Amino acid sequence: IGQNALIQIAAADDLDALETLRVALLGKQGSISGLLKTLGAMSPDERKVEGPKIHALRESVTEALAARKAALENDALETQLASETIDLTLPAPEAPRGTVHPISQVMDELAEIFADLGFAVATGPEIEDDWHNFTALNMPESHPARAMHDTFYFADRDAQGREMLLRTHTSPVQIRAMLERGAPLRVIAPGRVYRSDSDATHTPMFHQIEGLVIDKGIHLGHLKWTLETFLKAYFERDDIVLRLRPSYFPFTEPSVEVDVGYTIVSGPDGSRRRVVGGSEGWMEVLGSGMVNRKVIAAAGLDPDEWQGFAFGTGVDRLAMLKYGMDDLRAFFDGDVRWLSHYGFSA
Ligand code: PHE
């Protein structure tokens, strides 16, 4: 059988013929399988002689089948490749593309504006310790301002025994930046912050951007110029009017709340919209002030030598004002239709 089988295998000219041959040789009813069955009826001496021969035969046939199969498959591939051509002039099918989330877009815009003003980007952890988030910012334990933050605390302390929380504002990055980089300093710190609060205008996670300048002889005029320049660049309008109101933050003294003027624009359908620019009305856009001496000292700098200003503002709010979204929660719903409508191309 051996010689014959090998000749037939070599002559099989397609995969179907080869398969038929395999079944005829090695299948349950196949001739080699039949030979193997005869071993049972042989005497032990006979089996010692015939057994190895039959097994060797099965092995060489199995190998020949595999080799022929590989050769036939390769031939099939070669033929297919030779017959197929690619038309490189055909337009490619359009691949689906995501969009840049409005928050990311606005963060990038802000980072770019402040980069032009010489600010570097600083970051800090979202899981923050009590000292950086409150104490160093002149909010010692039991300070009433702590209660205004609706803080998410962790049940467990960290390895150093510190009380941990989700940062309630980006202001702890002020402390980290001063400690890490020293003075003079010009940084912004964009990022996520958390407060236990949820309605149409509040989400438990939102975004802020912090600004901090530390240098010699810094005064409120520098703060006002910086905010005006930044808001004009961000809203891409020269008619931005700011109103500074005295306010209170534990970490700034004096503290200033900043309103931006708006104009009411009526749509053809009778709808009325507030557009930033002009001074028909005012809306609050940020908190700021001269960095409190105690904060400068807590961050290891001499407040007699260094002064500074700081500000913090909501990124989500700025995005809504510039791009006309009206529900804060839509930012975080992950609705692809909303995202593709308001998203930006990369
Ligand atoms: N951290 C303040 C807030 O979250 C904003 C702020 C930052 C105010 C810096 C003054 C200076 O409301």
PDB file of N, CA, C and O and ligand atoms in Angstrom, residues 137 139 149 168-172 174 193 195 206 208-211 248-249 251-252 255-257 284 286-291 309-313, ligand 1:
ATOM      1  N   LEU A 137      -4.563  76.110  53.400  1.00  0.00           N
ATOM      2  CA  LEU A 137      -5.251  77.221  52.733  1.00  0.00           C
ATOM      3  C   LEU A 137      -6.003  78.075  53.764  1.00  0.00           C
ATOM      4  O   LEU A 137      -7.009  78.702  53.456  1.00  0.00           O
ATOM      5  N   MET A 139      -7.713  77.191  56.321  1.00  0.00           N
ATOM      6  CA  MET A 139      -8.974  76.668  56.835  1.00  0.00           C
ATOM      7  C   MET A 139      -8.644  75.571  57.842  1.00  0.00           C
ATOM      8  O   MET A 139      -8.736  74.386  57.533  1.00  0.00           O
ATOM      9  N   HIS A 149     -18.122  73.322  51.697  1.00  0.00           N
ATOM     10  CA  HIS A 149     -17.573  72.543  50.580  1.00  0.00           C
ATOM     11  C   HIS A 149     -18.218  71.185  50.326  1.00  0.00           C
ATOM     12  O   HIS A 149     -17.891  70.533  49.361  1.00  0.00           O
ATOM     13  N   THR A 168     -11.913  69.406  46.933  1.00  0.00           N
ATOM     14  CA  THR A 168     -13.145  70.153  46.685  1.00  0.00           C
ATOM     15  C   THR A 168     -12.904  71.347  45.776  1.00  0.00           C
ATOM     16  O   THR A 168     -13.844  72.020  45.362  1.00  0.00           O
ATOM     17  N   HIS A 169     -11.641  71.627  45.506  1.00  0.00           N
ATOM     18  CA  HIS A 169     -11.271  72.714  44.594  1.00  0.00           C
ATOM     19  C   HIS A 169      -9.845  72.469  44.105  1.00  0.00           C
ATOM     20  O   HIS A 169      -9.175  71.537  44.584  1.00  0.00           O
ATOM     21  N   THR A 170      -9.407  73.257  43.129  1.00  0.00           N
ATOM     22  CA  THR A 170      -8.035  73.065  42.635  1.00  0.00           C
ATOM     23  C   THR A 170      -7.027  73.867  43.468  1.00  0.00           C
ATOM     24  O   THR A 170      -5.823  73.786  43.225  1.00  0.00           O
ATOM     25  N   SER A 171      -7.510  74.602  44.476  1.00  0.00           N
ATOM     26  CA  SER A 171      -6.595  75.434  45.275  1.00  0.00           C
ATOM     27  C   SER A 171      -5.472  74.668  45.979  1.00  0.00           C
ATOM     28  O   SER A 171      -4.385  75.237  46.171  1.00  0.00           O
ATOM     29  N   PRO A 172      -5.667  73.380  46.387  1.00  0.00           N
ATOM     30  CA  PRO A 172      -4.513  72.687  46.986  1.00  0.00           C
ATOM     31  C   PRO A 172      -3.300  72.626  46.047  1.00  0.00           C
ATOM     32  O   PRO A 172      -2.164  72.496  46.525  1.00  0.00           O
ATOM     33  N   GLN A 174      -2.165  75.094  44.516  1.00  0.00           N
ATOM     34  CA  GLN A 174      -1.374  76.287  44.859  1.00  0.00           C
ATOM     35  C   GLN A 174      -0.268  75.909  45.841  1.00  0.00           C
ATOM     36  O   GLN A 174       0.901  76.261  45.657  1.00  0.00           O
ATOM     37  N   VAL A 193     -12.679  68.345  40.289  1.00  0.00           N
ATOM     38  CA  VAL A 193     -12.916  68.551  41.720  1.00  0.00           C
ATOM     39  C   VAL A 193     -14.272  67.946  42.069  1.00  0.00           C
ATOM     40  O   VAL A 193     -15.077  67.653  41.169  1.00  0.00           O
ATOM     41  N   ARG A 195     -17.716  67.698  44.832  1.00  0.00           N
ATOM     42  CA  ARG A 195     -18.520  68.136  45.969  1.00  0.00           C
ATOM     43  C   ARG A 195     -19.827  67.369  45.958  1.00  0.00           C
ATOM     44  O   ARG A 195     -20.368  67.075  44.888  1.00  0.00           O
ATOM     45  N   PHE A 206     -16.895  68.099  38.957  1.00  0.00           N
ATOM     46  CA  PHE A 206     -16.863  69.154  37.945  1.00  0.00           C
ATOM     47  C   PHE A 206     -15.410  69.595  37.750  1.00  0.00           C
ATOM     48  O   PHE A 206     -14.497  68.946  38.260  1.00  0.00           O
ATOM     49  N   GLN A 208     -12.364  72.669  37.502  1.00  0.00           N
ATOM     50  CA  GLN A 208     -11.933  74.035  37.783  1.00  0.00           C
ATOM     51  C   GLN A 208     -10.592  74.289  37.126  1.00  0.00           C
ATOM     52  O   GLN A 208      -9.878  73.359  36.757  1.00  0.00           O
ATOM     53  N   ILE A 209     -10.284  75.562  36.997  1.00  0.00           N
ATOM     54  CA  ILE A 209      -8.906  75.897  36.653  1.00  0.00           C
ATOM     55  C   ILE A 209      -8.456  76.957  37.643  1.00  0.00           C
ATOM     56  O   ILE A 209      -9.179  77.910  37.935  1.00  0.00           O
ATOM     57  N   GLU A 210      -7.297  76.723  38.218  1.00  0.00           N
ATOM     58  CA  GLU A 210      -6.732  77.590  39.233  1.00  0.00           C
ATOM     59  C   GLU A 210      -5.607  78.387  38.594  1.00  0.00           C
ATOM     60  O   GLU A 210      -4.921  77.880  37.708  1.00  0.00           O
ATOM     61  N   GLY A 211      -5.429  79.604  39.028  1.00  0.00           N
ATOM     62  CA  GLY A 211      -4.272  80.369  38.574  1.00  0.00           C
ATOM     63  C   GLY A 211      -3.517  80.875  39.787  1.00  0.00           C
ATOM     64  O   GLY A 211      -4.136  81.207  40.807  1.00  0.00           O
ATOM     65  N   TYR A 248     -15.093  87.100  50.192  1.00  0.00           N
ATOM     66  CA  TYR A 248     -14.275  86.456  51.218  1.00  0.00           C
ATOM     67  C   TYR A 248     -13.896  85.033  50.815  1.00  0.00           C
ATOM     68  O   TYR A 248     -14.762  84.217  50.468  1.00  0.00           O
ATOM     69  N   PHE A 249     -12.619  84.742  50.802  1.00  0.00           N
ATOM     70  CA  PHE A 249     -12.103  83.371  50.777  1.00  0.00           C
ATOM     71  C   PHE A 249     -11.023  83.310  51.850  1.00  0.00           C
ATOM     72  O   PHE A 249     -10.266  84.274  52.001  1.00  0.00           O
ATOM     73  N   PHE A 251      -8.295  81.851  51.860  1.00  0.00           N
ATOM     74  CA  PHE A 251      -6.920  81.787  51.350  1.00  0.00           C
ATOM     75  C   PHE A 251      -6.507  83.019  50.566  1.00  0.00           C
ATOM     76  O   PHE A 251      -5.395  83.079  50.049  1.00  0.00           O
ATOM     77  N   THR A 252      -7.399  84.004  50.430  1.00  0.00           N
ATOM     78  CA  THR A 252      -7.002  85.255  49.774  1.00  0.00           C
ATOM     79  C   THR A 252      -7.415  86.432  50.650  1.00  0.00           C
ATOM     80  O   THR A 252      -8.397  86.373  51.374  1.00  0.00           O
ATOM     81  N   SER A 255     -10.162  89.507  49.046  1.00  0.00           N
ATOM     82  CA  SER A 255     -10.747  88.585  48.078  1.00  0.00           C
ATOM     83  C   SER A 255     -11.701  89.341  47.159  1.00  0.00           C
ATOM     84  O   SER A 255     -12.331  90.314  47.576  1.00  0.00           O
ATOM     85  N   VAL A 256     -11.756  88.881  45.940  1.00  0.00           N
ATOM     86  CA  VAL A 256     -12.546  89.579  44.930  1.00  0.00           C
ATOM     87  C   VAL A 256     -13.351  88.566  44.129  1.00  0.00           C
ATOM     88  O   VAL A 256     -12.790  87.596  43.615  1.00  0.00           O
ATOM     89  N   GLU A 257     -14.635  88.782  44.028  1.00  0.00           N
ATOM     90  CA  GLU A 257     -15.425  87.960  43.123  1.00  0.00           C
ATOM     91  C   GLU A 257     -15.567  88.723  41.816  1.00  0.00           C
ATOM     92  O   GLU A 257     -15.727  89.946  41.828  1.00  0.00           O
ATOM     93  N   GLU A 284     -21.510  85.945  37.725  1.00  0.00           N
ATOM     94  CA  GLU A 284     -20.264  85.656  38.415  1.00  0.00           C
ATOM     95  C   GLU A 284     -19.502  84.591  37.634  1.00  0.00           C
ATOM     96  O   GLU A 284     -20.074  83.576  37.250  1.00  0.00           O
ATOM     97  N   LEU A 286     -15.752  84.051  38.422  1.00  0.00           N
ATOM     98  CA  LEU A 286     -14.637  83.484  39.180  1.00  0.00           C
ATOM     99  C   LEU A 286     -14.414  84.117  40.532  1.00  0.00           C
ATOM    100  O   LEU A 286     -14.903  85.199  40.837  1.00  0.00           O
ATOM    101  N   GLY A 287     -13.660  83.387  41.353  1.00  0.00           N
ATOM    102  CA  GLY A 287     -13.242  83.865  42.659  1.00  0.00           C
ATOM    103  C   GLY A 287     -11.750  84.106  42.615  1.00  0.00           C
ATOM    104  O   GLY A 287     -11.022  83.395  41.923  1.00  0.00           O
ATOM    105  N   SER A 288     -11.312  85.142  43.340  1.00  0.00           N
ATOM    106  CA  SER A 288      -9.892  85.457  43.262  1.00  0.00           C
ATOM    107  C   SER A 288      -9.482  86.351  44.422  1.00  0.00           C
ATOM    108  O   SER A 288     -10.305  86.700  45.273  1.00  0.00           O
ATOM    109  N   GLY A 289      -8.240  86.724  44.424  1.00  0.00           N
ATOM    110  CA  GLY A 289      -7.767  87.646  45.444  1.00  0.00           C
ATOM    111  C   GLY A 289      -6.256  87.595  45.562  1.00  0.00           C
ATOM    112  O   GLY A 289      -5.578  86.872  44.831  1.00  0.00           O
ATOM    113  N   MET A 290      -5.739  88.398  46.492  1.00  0.00           N
ATOM    114  CA  MET A 290      -4.310  88.378  46.786  1.00  0.00           C
ATOM    115  C   MET A 290      -4.067  87.224  47.754  1.00  0.00           C
ATOM    116  O   MET A 290      -4.794  87.066  48.739  1.00  0.00           O
ATOM    117  N   VAL A 291      -3.066  86.432  47.452  1.00  0.00           N
ATOM    118  CA  VAL A 291      -2.817  85.233  48.262  1.00  0.00           C
ATOM    119  C   VAL A 291      -2.569  85.650  49.722  1.00  0.00           C
ATOM    120  O   VAL A 291      -1.746  86.531  50.007  1.00  0.00           O
ATOM    121  N   PHE A 309      -1.182  86.684  43.531  1.00  0.00           N
ATOM    122  CA  PHE A 309      -2.640  86.614  43.410  1.00  0.00           C
ATOM    123  C   PHE A 309      -3.016  85.219  42.945  1.00  0.00           C
ATOM    124  O   PHE A 309      -2.182  84.481  42.398  1.00  0.00           O
ATOM    125  N   ALA A 310      -4.273  84.866  43.214  1.00  0.00           N
ATOM    126  CA  ALA A 310      -4.776  83.555  42.804  1.00  0.00           C
ATOM    127  C   ALA A 310      -6.207  83.722  42.325  1.00  0.00           C
ATOM    128  O   ALA A 310      -6.891  84.667  42.720  1.00  0.00           O
ATOM    129  N   PHE A 311      -6.614  82.821  41.458  1.00  0.00           N
ATOM    130  CA  PHE A 311      -8.021  82.827  41.035  1.00  0.00           C
ATOM    131  C   PHE A 311      -8.440  81.399  40.731  1.00  0.00           C
ATOM    132  O   PHE A 311      -7.604  80.523  40.479  1.00  0.00           O
ATOM    133  N   GLY A 312      -9.737  81.176  40.801  1.00  0.00           N
ATOM    134  CA  GLY A 312     -10.261  79.853  40.472  1.00  0.00           C
ATOM    135  C   GLY A 312     -11.597  80.017  39.775  1.00  0.00           C
ATOM    136  O   GLY A 312     -12.399  80.883  40.147  1.00  0.00           O
ATOM    137  N   THR A 313     -11.808  79.201  38.748  1.00  0.00           N
ATOM    138  CA  THR A 313     -13.049  79.334  37.994  1.00  0.00           C
ATOM    139  C   THR A 313     -13.510  77.973  37.484  1.00  0.00           C
ATOM    140  O   THR A 313     -12.718  77.038  37.381  1.00  0.00           O
TER     141      THR A 313
HETATM  142  N1  PHE B   1     -11.150  77.741  45.450  1.00  0.00           N
HETATM  143  C1  PHE B   1     -12.218  78.691  45.309  1.00  0.00           C
HETATM  144  C2  PHE B   1     -13.532  77.921  45.046  1.00  0.00           C
HETATM  145  O1  PHE B   1     -13.496  76.759  44.725  1.00  0.00           O
HETATM  146  C3  PHE B   1     -11.970  79.664  44.180  1.00  0.00           C
HETATM  147  C4  PHE B   1     -10.786  80.544  44.410  1.00  0.00           C
HETATM  148  C5  PHE B   1      -9.541  80.177  43.968  1.00  0.00           C
HETATM  149  C6  PHE B   1     -10.930  81.755  45.067  1.00  0.00           C
HETATM  150  C7  PHE B   1      -8.445  81.001  44.165  1.00  0.00           C
HETATM  151  C8  PHE B   1      -9.866  82.588  45.288  1.00  0.00           C
HETATM  152  C9  PHE B   1      -8.623  82.212  44.822  1.00  0.00           C
HETATM  153  O2  PHE B   1     -14.588  78.484  45.170  1.00  0.00           O
END
